[in-house]
Amino acid sequence: MKIANFKSIILFLPLLILYILIALLVIDNGLGGDQARYLRYAKNLLNGTYAIDGALFLWNGPGYPLILAPFVFLNASIIFLKGLNIIFLFFGILFFHKTCLAFFNKIQALLCSYILGLYYPNLLFSLKYILTEGFAFFLACGFLFYFTTALKKGKRKHIILASVFLVLLLLTKVIFAYVTFGIIAISLFMFAFKKLRLQAKRVLIIFVFANVLSLPYLFYTYSLTSKFPYYSNAGGQCIYWLSTPFENEQGEWVLASDKYFKTKPQYKNHNEFLNTIKTLKPVEKDASLKEKALTQIKENPKKFFKNYISNISRLFLDIPNSYTNQSIGFIFYAVPNSFIFVFLCLSVFFSFLSFKKLPVGIILFSTFSLIYLFGSSLLCAYPRMLYPILPFLFLWIFYCILQFRTTPLFSSKS
């Protein structure tokens, strides 16, 4: 099945035009925030290495830098590199539409795809920056399509392509590596049911093969850290800040660099401990932060739970934040994400009541989504963390909405 045939391009041409117009308005030559880091990783790959000296060591997986590297080699401009996100988002929607056609009629699939394609927080963010969200969105949509097709048809090419998209996704957003472990465990459980064994076998092959494809990176990180599997040294900082025991702090991540950190209210509460690990190497520092976090969680479980709830709120609404007067800007996320959160909760409820009637694909997509959301809620949660999982969430939510219209959940026969 061709993804980008003439008919599909015409169907979504308005979205492509919109993406180009938004890009023209928001793209500039700036490299603020994390953007320069990805270019450093890409340049390192061109030089036959990957890790960065210092705190950023293995902060991200190599998925996105692998895509950037050829263009960096060709001295592509910053604007061109940002413009790649137009392609990522547009072709992601084409993949998503093809997936929707496996579950819905043509009108429903078109409507669902346009709703996802017009989710403006993703558009305005992904089109503006050299960051992973646009590429991860494309990979998620591609994986969703080939995974659905592989479950249905079981052809080798679909299984291989699903694994390739998945390994690129987990190397781009390493949290997906842990999601794959969860799905592998579930697929093994599925073997207990005779009618699910064929699909369980396909799921297991796809997810195991994706992890096999990630081994070169894991062997590389092992050579640097003597730990296996080791994906990133960013986890310690995330869980450390989330576990903060101080009453006026909400658990969001704080950049603890020398000059910037001294201006933050959190400095007085955390500087003493952070100074004790300042001279440690990145892997040792990561381990120390995790150890300290576990101690703080054990000693202050109620405070950690409050921070955790705040983290879930930040994932959808970008609030609350410590020592900050909340600006009205959170409404930018609150409008669409409130709907997503409500319909997500309703979908969980509907799926629980109709579990036996759900297609295996929908069960796996929903499980994939929930594992990802749970993992994200334990890290530095921002609304942009939602963007890569949106295709899974939207397909699950749309399916539940459309089925709810025709399913008598509370009939006398149920």
Coordinates of C-alpha atoms in Angstrom, one line a residue:
M1 CA 0.0 0.0 0.0
K2 CA 1.5 3.3 -1.1
I3 CA 1.5 6.0 1.6
A4 CA 2.1 9.1 -0.5
N5 CA 0.0 8.5 -3.6
F6 CA -1.5 11.4 -5.5
K7 CA -5.0 11.0 -4.0
S8 CA -3.8 11.0 -0.4
I9 CA -1.6 14.1 -1.0
I10 CA -4.6 15.9 -2.5
L11 CA -6.8 14.9 0.4
F12 CA -4.3 16.5 2.9
L13 CA -3.0 19.3 0.7
P14 CA -4.7 21.9 2.9
L15 CA -2.7 20.6 5.9
L16 CA 0.6 20.7 3.9
I17 CA -0.2 24.3 2.9
L18 CA -1.0 25.2 6.5
Y19 CA 2.3 23.6 7.8
I20 CA 4.3 25.6 5.2
L21 CA 2.6 28.8 6.2
I22 CA 3.1 28.2 9.9
A23 CA 6.8 27.3 9.2
L24 CA 7.3 30.6 7.3
L25 CA 5.9 32.5 10.4
V26 CA 7.7 30.7 13.2
I27 CA 11.1 29.4 11.8
D28 CA 14.2 31.5 12.4
N29 CA 17.9 31.0 12.7
G30 CA 17.9 30.7 16.4
L31 CA 19.3 27.7 18.3
G32 CA 18.0 28.3 21.8
G33 CA 17.3 25.6 24.4
D34 CA 18.2 22.1 23.5
Q35 CA 18.6 22.6 19.7
A36 CA 22.4 23.0 19.6
R37 CA 22.8 19.8 21.5
Y38 CA 21.3 17.7 18.6
L39 CA 23.7 19.3 16.1
R40 CA 26.6 18.5 18.4
Y41 CA 25.5 14.9 18.5
A42 CA 25.1 14.9 14.7
K43 CA 28.6 16.3 14.3
N44 CA 30.0 13.7 16.7
L45 CA 28.4 10.9 14.6
L46 CA 30.1 12.3 11.5
N47 CA 33.4 12.1 13.4
G48 CA 32.9 8.4 14.4
T49 CA 31.7 8.9 18.0
Y50 CA 28.5 10.1 19.8
A51 CA 28.8 10.9 23.5
I52 CA 29.5 14.5 24.6
D53 CA 32.0 15.4 27.2
G54 CA 30.4 16.6 30.5
A55 CA 26.9 16.6 31.8
L56 CA 25.3 16.0 28.4
F57 CA 27.3 12.8 27.9
L58 CA 24.5 10.5 26.7
W59 CA 21.5 12.8 27.3
N60 CA 19.6 11.7 24.2
G61 CA 19.5 8.6 22.0
P62 CA 21.1 8.9 18.5
G63 CA 17.8 8.5 16.5
Y64 CA 17.3 12.2 15.6
P65 CA 21.0 13.0 15.2
L66 CA 21.3 10.1 12.7
I67 CA 18.8 11.9 10.5
L68 CA 20.4 15.3 10.9
A69 CA 24.0 14.0 10.3
P70 CA 23.8 13.8 6.4
F71 CA 22.4 17.3 6.2
V72 CA 25.0 18.6 8.7
F73 CA 27.6 17.0 6.5
L74 CA 26.2 19.0 3.5
N75 CA 26.2 22.2 5.6
A76 CA 22.5 22.6 5.4
S77 CA 21.1 25.8 6.9
I78 CA 19.3 26.0 10.3
I79 CA 16.2 27.0 8.4
F80 CA 16.4 23.9 6.2
L81 CA 16.9 21.6 9.2
K82 CA 13.8 23.1 10.8
G83 CA 11.9 22.8 7.6
L84 CA 12.3 19.1 7.7
N85 CA 9.6 19.1 10.3
I86 CA 7.1 20.0 7.6
I87 CA 7.9 16.7 5.9
F88 CA 7.8 14.7 9.2
L89 CA 4.4 16.1 10.3
F90 CA 2.8 15.8 6.8
F91 CA 4.0 12.2 6.1
G92 CA 3.1 11.3 9.7
I93 CA -0.5 12.3 9.0
L94 CA -0.5 10.2 5.8
F95 CA 0.6 7.2 7.7
F96 CA -2.0 7.9 10.4
H97 CA -4.8 8.1 7.8
K98 CA -3.8 4.8 6.3
T99 CA -4.0 3.3 9.7
C100 CA -7.4 4.8 10.4
L101 CA -8.7 3.2 7.2
A102 CA -8.1 -0.2 8.9
F103 CA -10.6 0.7 11.6
F104 CA -13.0 3.3 10.3
N105 CA -14.8 4.2 7.1
K106 CA -13.3 6.7 4.7
I107 CA -15.2 9.8 6.1
Q108 CA -14.4 8.8 9.7
A109 CA -10.7 8.2 8.8
L110 CA -10.4 11.5 7.1
L111 CA -12.0 13.4 10.0
C112 CA -9.8 11.6 12.6
S113 CA -6.7 12.4 10.6
Y114 CA -7.6 16.1 10.2
I115 CA -8.3 16.4 13.9
L116 CA -4.8 15.0 14.7
G117 CA -3.2 17.1 11.9
L118 CA -4.7 20.3 13.3
Y119 CA -3.6 19.7 16.9
Y120 CA -2.0 23.1 17.1
P121 CA 0.4 22.7 20.1
N122 CA 2.3 20.0 18.2
L123 CA 2.3 22.1 15.0
L124 CA 3.5 25.4 16.6
F125 CA 6.2 23.6 18.6
S126 CA 7.5 21.0 16.2
L127 CA 7.7 23.3 13.2
K128 CA 9.7 25.9 15.1
Y129 CA 12.6 23.9 16.5
I130 CA 15.4 21.4 15.7
L131 CA 14.0 19.0 18.3
T132 CA 12.9 15.4 18.4
E133 CA 9.1 15.9 18.6
G134 CA 8.3 16.3 14.8
F135 CA 10.5 13.3 13.9
A136 CA 9.2 11.2 16.8
F137 CA 5.6 12.0 15.7
F138 CA 6.5 10.7 12.1
L139 CA 8.1 7.6 13.5
A140 CA 5.1 6.9 15.8
C141 CA 2.7 7.2 12.9
G142 CA 4.9 5.0 10.7
F143 CA 5.2 2.4 13.4
L144 CA 1.5 2.5 14.1
F145 CA 0.7 1.8 10.4
Y146 CA 3.2 -1.0 9.9
F147 CA 2.4 -2.6 13.2
T148 CA -1.3 -2.6 12.4
T149 CA -0.6 -4.1 9.0
A150 CA 1.8 -6.7 10.4
L151 CA -0.7 -7.8 13.0
K152 CA -3.3 -8.3 10.2
K153 CA -1.2 -9.8 7.4
G154 CA 1.9 -11.1 9.1
K155 CA 4.1 -10.4 6.0
R156 CA 7.8 -10.3 6.6
K157 CA 8.3 -6.8 5.0
H158 CA 5.6 -5.3 7.3
I159 CA 7.2 -6.9 10.4
I160 CA 10.7 -5.6 9.4
L161 CA 9.4 -2.1 8.7
A162 CA 7.5 -2.0 12.0
S163 CA 10.7 -3.0 13.8
V164 CA 12.7 -0.4 11.9
F165 CA 10.3 2.4 12.8
L166 CA 10.1 1.2 16.4
V167 CA 13.9 1.1 16.9
L168 CA 14.3 4.5 15.4
L169 CA 11.5 5.7 17.8
L170 CA 13.2 4.2 20.9
L171 CA 16.6 5.6 19.8
T172 CA 14.9 9.0 19.4
K173 CA 12.9 9.0 22.6
V174 CA 14.6 6.4 24.9
I175 CA 11.5 6.1 27.1
F176 CA 10.0 3.9 24.3
A177 CA 12.7 1.3 25.0
Y178 CA 11.0 0.7 28.4
V179 CA 7.6 0.7 26.7
T180 CA 8.9 -2.1 24.4
F181 CA 9.9 -4.2 27.4
G182 CA 6.4 -3.8 28.8
I183 CA 4.8 -4.9 25.5
I184 CA 7.2 -7.9 25.2
A185 CA 6.0 -9.0 28.7
I186 CA 2.4 -8.7 27.6
S187 CA 3.0 -10.6 24.4
L188 CA 4.5 -13.5 26.4
F189 CA 1.3 -13.4 28.5
M190 CA -0.8 -13.5 25.3
F191 CA 0.7 -16.9 24.5
A192 CA -1.4 -18.4 27.3
F193 CA -4.5 -17.9 25.1
K194 CA -4.6 -20.1 22.1
K195 CA -6.6 -17.7 19.8
L196 CA -4.1 -14.9 20.5
R197 CA -0.9 -16.9 19.9
L198 CA -0.5 -16.0 16.2
Q199 CA -0.7 -12.3 16.9
A200 CA 1.4 -12.6 20.1
K201 CA 4.1 -14.2 18.0
R202 CA 4.0 -11.3 15.5
V203 CA 4.1 -8.7 18.4
L204 CA 7.0 -10.5 20.0
I205 CA 9.0 -10.7 16.8
I206 CA 8.5 -7.0 16.1
F207 CA 9.5 -5.8 19.5
V208 CA 12.3 -8.2 20.1
F209 CA 13.8 -7.5 16.7
A210 CA 13.6 -3.7 17.3
N211 CA 15.6 -4.2 20.5
V212 CA 18.1 -6.4 18.6
L213 CA 18.5 -3.5 16.1
S214 CA 19.3 -1.2 19.0
L215 CA 22.2 -3.4 20.2
P216 CA 25.0 -1.4 18.4
Y217 CA 24.1 1.7 20.4
L218 CA 23.8 -0.4 23.6
F219 CA 27.2 -2.0 23.0
Y220 CA 28.6 1.5 22.4
T221 CA 27.1 2.8 25.7
Y222 CA 28.4 -0.3 27.5
S223 CA 31.9 0.4 26.3
L224 CA 31.6 3.9 28.0
T225 CA 29.6 3.0 31.1
S226 CA 30.1 -0.7 31.8
K227 CA 26.3 -0.9 32.2
F228 CA 23.8 -2.8 30.1
P229 CA 21.3 -1.7 28.8
Y230 CA 22.2 2.0 29.3
Y231 CA 20.3 4.4 27.1
S232 CA 20.7 7.8 28.8
N233 CA 22.1 9.6 31.8
A234 CA 19.2 12.0 32.0
G235 CA 16.9 9.9 34.2
G236 CA 18.7 10.7 37.5
Q237 CA 18.0 14.4 37.2
C238 CA 14.4 13.9 36.3
I239 CA 13.5 11.6 39.2
Y240 CA 15.7 13.7 41.6
W241 CA 13.7 16.8 41.0
L242 CA 10.4 14.9 41.0
S243 CA 11.2 13.6 44.5
T244 CA 11.9 17.0 46.0
P245 CA 10.7 17.0 49.7
F246 CA 10.5 20.7 50.1
E247 CA 7.0 22.0 50.5
N248 CA 7.0 24.9 48.1
E249 CA 8.4 22.9 45.3
Q250 CA 6.2 21.1 42.8
G251 CA 8.7 18.6 41.3
E252 CA 9.5 20.1 37.9
W253 CA 13.0 19.8 36.5
V254 CA 15.4 22.6 37.1
L255 CA 18.6 23.4 35.1
A256 CA 21.3 23.1 37.8
S257 CA 24.1 24.9 35.9
D258 CA 26.3 27.3 38.0
K259 CA 25.2 30.7 36.8
Y260 CA 21.6 30.0 36.1
F261 CA 21.0 27.8 39.1
K262 CA 22.1 30.5 41.6
T263 CA 19.2 32.7 40.4
K264 CA 16.6 30.1 41.2
P265 CA 14.8 29.7 44.5
Q266 CA 15.6 26.0 44.5
Y267 CA 19.3 26.8 44.9
K268 CA 19.2 27.2 48.7
N269 CA 17.5 23.8 49.1
H270 CA 19.5 21.7 46.7
N271 CA 22.9 23.3 46.3
E272 CA 24.5 21.6 49.3
F273 CA 23.8 18.1 47.9
L274 CA 24.4 18.9 44.3
N275 CA 27.8 20.3 45.3
T276 CA 28.8 16.9 46.7
I277 CA 28.3 15.2 43.4
K278 CA 29.5 18.0 41.2
T279 CA 32.9 16.4 40.4
L280 CA 31.5 13.0 39.6
K281 CA 31.5 11.6 36.1
P282 CA 28.1 11.6 34.3
V283 CA 27.2 8.0 34.9
E284 CA 28.2 8.2 38.6
K285 CA 26.3 11.4 39.0
D286 CA 23.2 9.8 37.4
A287 CA 23.4 6.9 39.8
S288 CA 23.9 9.3 42.8
L289 CA 20.8 11.3 41.8
K290 CA 18.7 8.2 41.5
E291 CA 19.9 7.0 44.9
K292 CA 19.1 10.3 46.5
A293 CA 15.7 10.4 44.8
L294 CA 14.8 6.9 46.2
T295 CA 15.8 8.0 49.7
Q296 CA 13.7 11.2 49.4
I297 CA 10.7 9.1 48.1
K298 CA 11.0 6.7 51.0
E299 CA 11.2 9.4 53.6
N300 CA 8.5 11.6 52.1
P301 CA 6.0 9.4 50.2
K302 CA 3.1 11.8 50.6
K303 CA 5.1 14.7 49.2
F304 CA 6.3 12.6 46.3
F305 CA 2.7 11.7 45.5
K306 CA 1.8 15.4 45.4
N307 CA 4.7 16.1 43.1
Y308 CA 3.6 13.2 40.9
I309 CA 0.1 14.5 40.6
S310 CA 1.6 17.9 39.7
N311 CA 3.7 16.2 37.1
I312 CA 0.7 14.6 35.4
S313 CA -0.9 18.1 35.4
R314 CA 2.3 19.5 33.8
L315 CA 2.1 16.8 31.1
F316 CA -1.3 18.0 30.0
L317 CA -1.5 21.6 31.1
D318 CA 2.0 22.8 31.8
I319 CA 1.1 23.8 35.3
P320 CA 1.9 24.0 38.2
N321 CA 5.5 25.2 38.6
S322 CA 7.4 26.1 41.7
Y323 CA 7.8 29.7 42.9
T324 CA 6.0 30.9 39.8
N325 CA 3.0 33.1 39.3
Q326 CA 1.1 31.1 36.6
S327 CA 0.6 33.1 33.4
I328 CA -2.5 32.9 31.3
G329 CA -0.4 31.2 28.7
F330 CA -1.3 27.7 30.1
I331 CA -4.6 28.1 28.3
F332 CA -2.7 27.4 25.1
Y333 CA -2.4 23.8 26.3
A334 CA -5.5 23.6 28.5
V335 CA -8.0 24.0 25.7
P336 CA -7.0 20.9 23.5
N337 CA -5.3 18.9 26.3
S338 CA -8.3 19.0 28.6
F339 CA -10.3 17.3 25.9
I340 CA -7.6 14.7 25.4
F341 CA -7.4 14.0 29.1
V342 CA -11.2 13.7 29.6
F343 CA -11.6 11.5 26.5
L344 CA -8.5 9.4 27.6
C345 CA -10.2 8.7 30.9
L346 CA -13.5 7.8 29.2
S347 CA -11.6 5.5 26.8
V348 CA -10.0 3.7 29.7
F349 CA -13.5 3.2 31.2
F350 CA -15.0 2.1 27.9
S351 CA -12.2 -0.2 27.2
F352 CA -12.5 -1.8 30.6
L353 CA -16.2 -2.5 30.1
S354 CA -15.8 -3.7 26.5
F355 CA -12.5 -5.4 26.8
K356 CA -13.6 -8.7 25.3
K357 CA -15.0 -7.0 22.3
L358 CA -11.9 -4.9 21.5
P359 CA -9.6 -5.8 18.6
V360 CA -6.2 -7.0 19.7
G361 CA -4.7 -4.0 17.9
I362 CA -6.6 -1.5 20.0
I363 CA -5.8 -3.3 23.2
L364 CA -2.1 -3.1 22.3
F365 CA -2.3 0.5 21.2
S366 CA -4.0 1.5 24.4
T367 CA -1.5 -0.5 26.5
F368 CA 1.4 1.1 24.6
S369 CA -0.1 4.5 25.3
L370 CA -0.6 3.9 29.0
I371 CA 2.8 2.5 29.6
Y372 CA 4.3 5.6 27.8
L373 CA 2.2 8.0 29.8
F374 CA 3.1 6.3 33.1
G375 CA 6.8 6.4 32.2
S376 CA 6.6 10.1 31.2
S377 CA 4.8 11.0 34.4
L378 CA 7.9 9.8 36.3
L379 CA 10.2 12.0 34.3
C380 CA 10.3 15.7 33.4
A381 CA 6.8 16.1 32.2
Y382 CA 5.9 18.8 29.7
P383 CA 3.1 19.0 27.1
R384 CA 5.6 18.2 24.3
M385 CA 6.0 14.8 25.8
L386 CA 2.5 14.0 24.6
Y387 CA 3.3 14.7 20.9
P388 CA 5.0 11.4 20.0
I389 CA 2.2 9.3 21.6
L390 CA -0.7 11.3 20.1
P391 CA -1.2 8.9 17.1
F392 CA -1.8 6.0 19.5
L393 CA -4.0 8.1 21.8
F394 CA -6.1 9.6 19.1
L395 CA -6.7 6.2 17.3
W396 CA -7.7 4.6 20.6
I397 CA -9.9 7.6 21.6
F398 CA -11.6 7.8 18.2
Y399 CA -12.2 4.1 18.2
C400 CA -13.9 4.2 21.6
I401 CA -16.0 7.3 20.6
L402 CA -17.3 5.7 17.4
Q403 CA -17.9 2.3 19.1
F404 CA -19.6 3.9 22.1
R405 CA -22.3 5.3 19.7
T406 CA -23.3 1.8 18.7
T407 CA -22.5 -0.3 21.8
P408 CA -25.2 -0.8 24.5
L409 CA -22.9 -0.9 27.5
F410 CA -25.6 -0.7 30.0
S411 CA -28.3 -2.8 28.4
S412 CA -30.3 -5.3 30.4
K413 CA -28.5 -8.2 28.6
S414 CA -25.0 -7.0 29.6

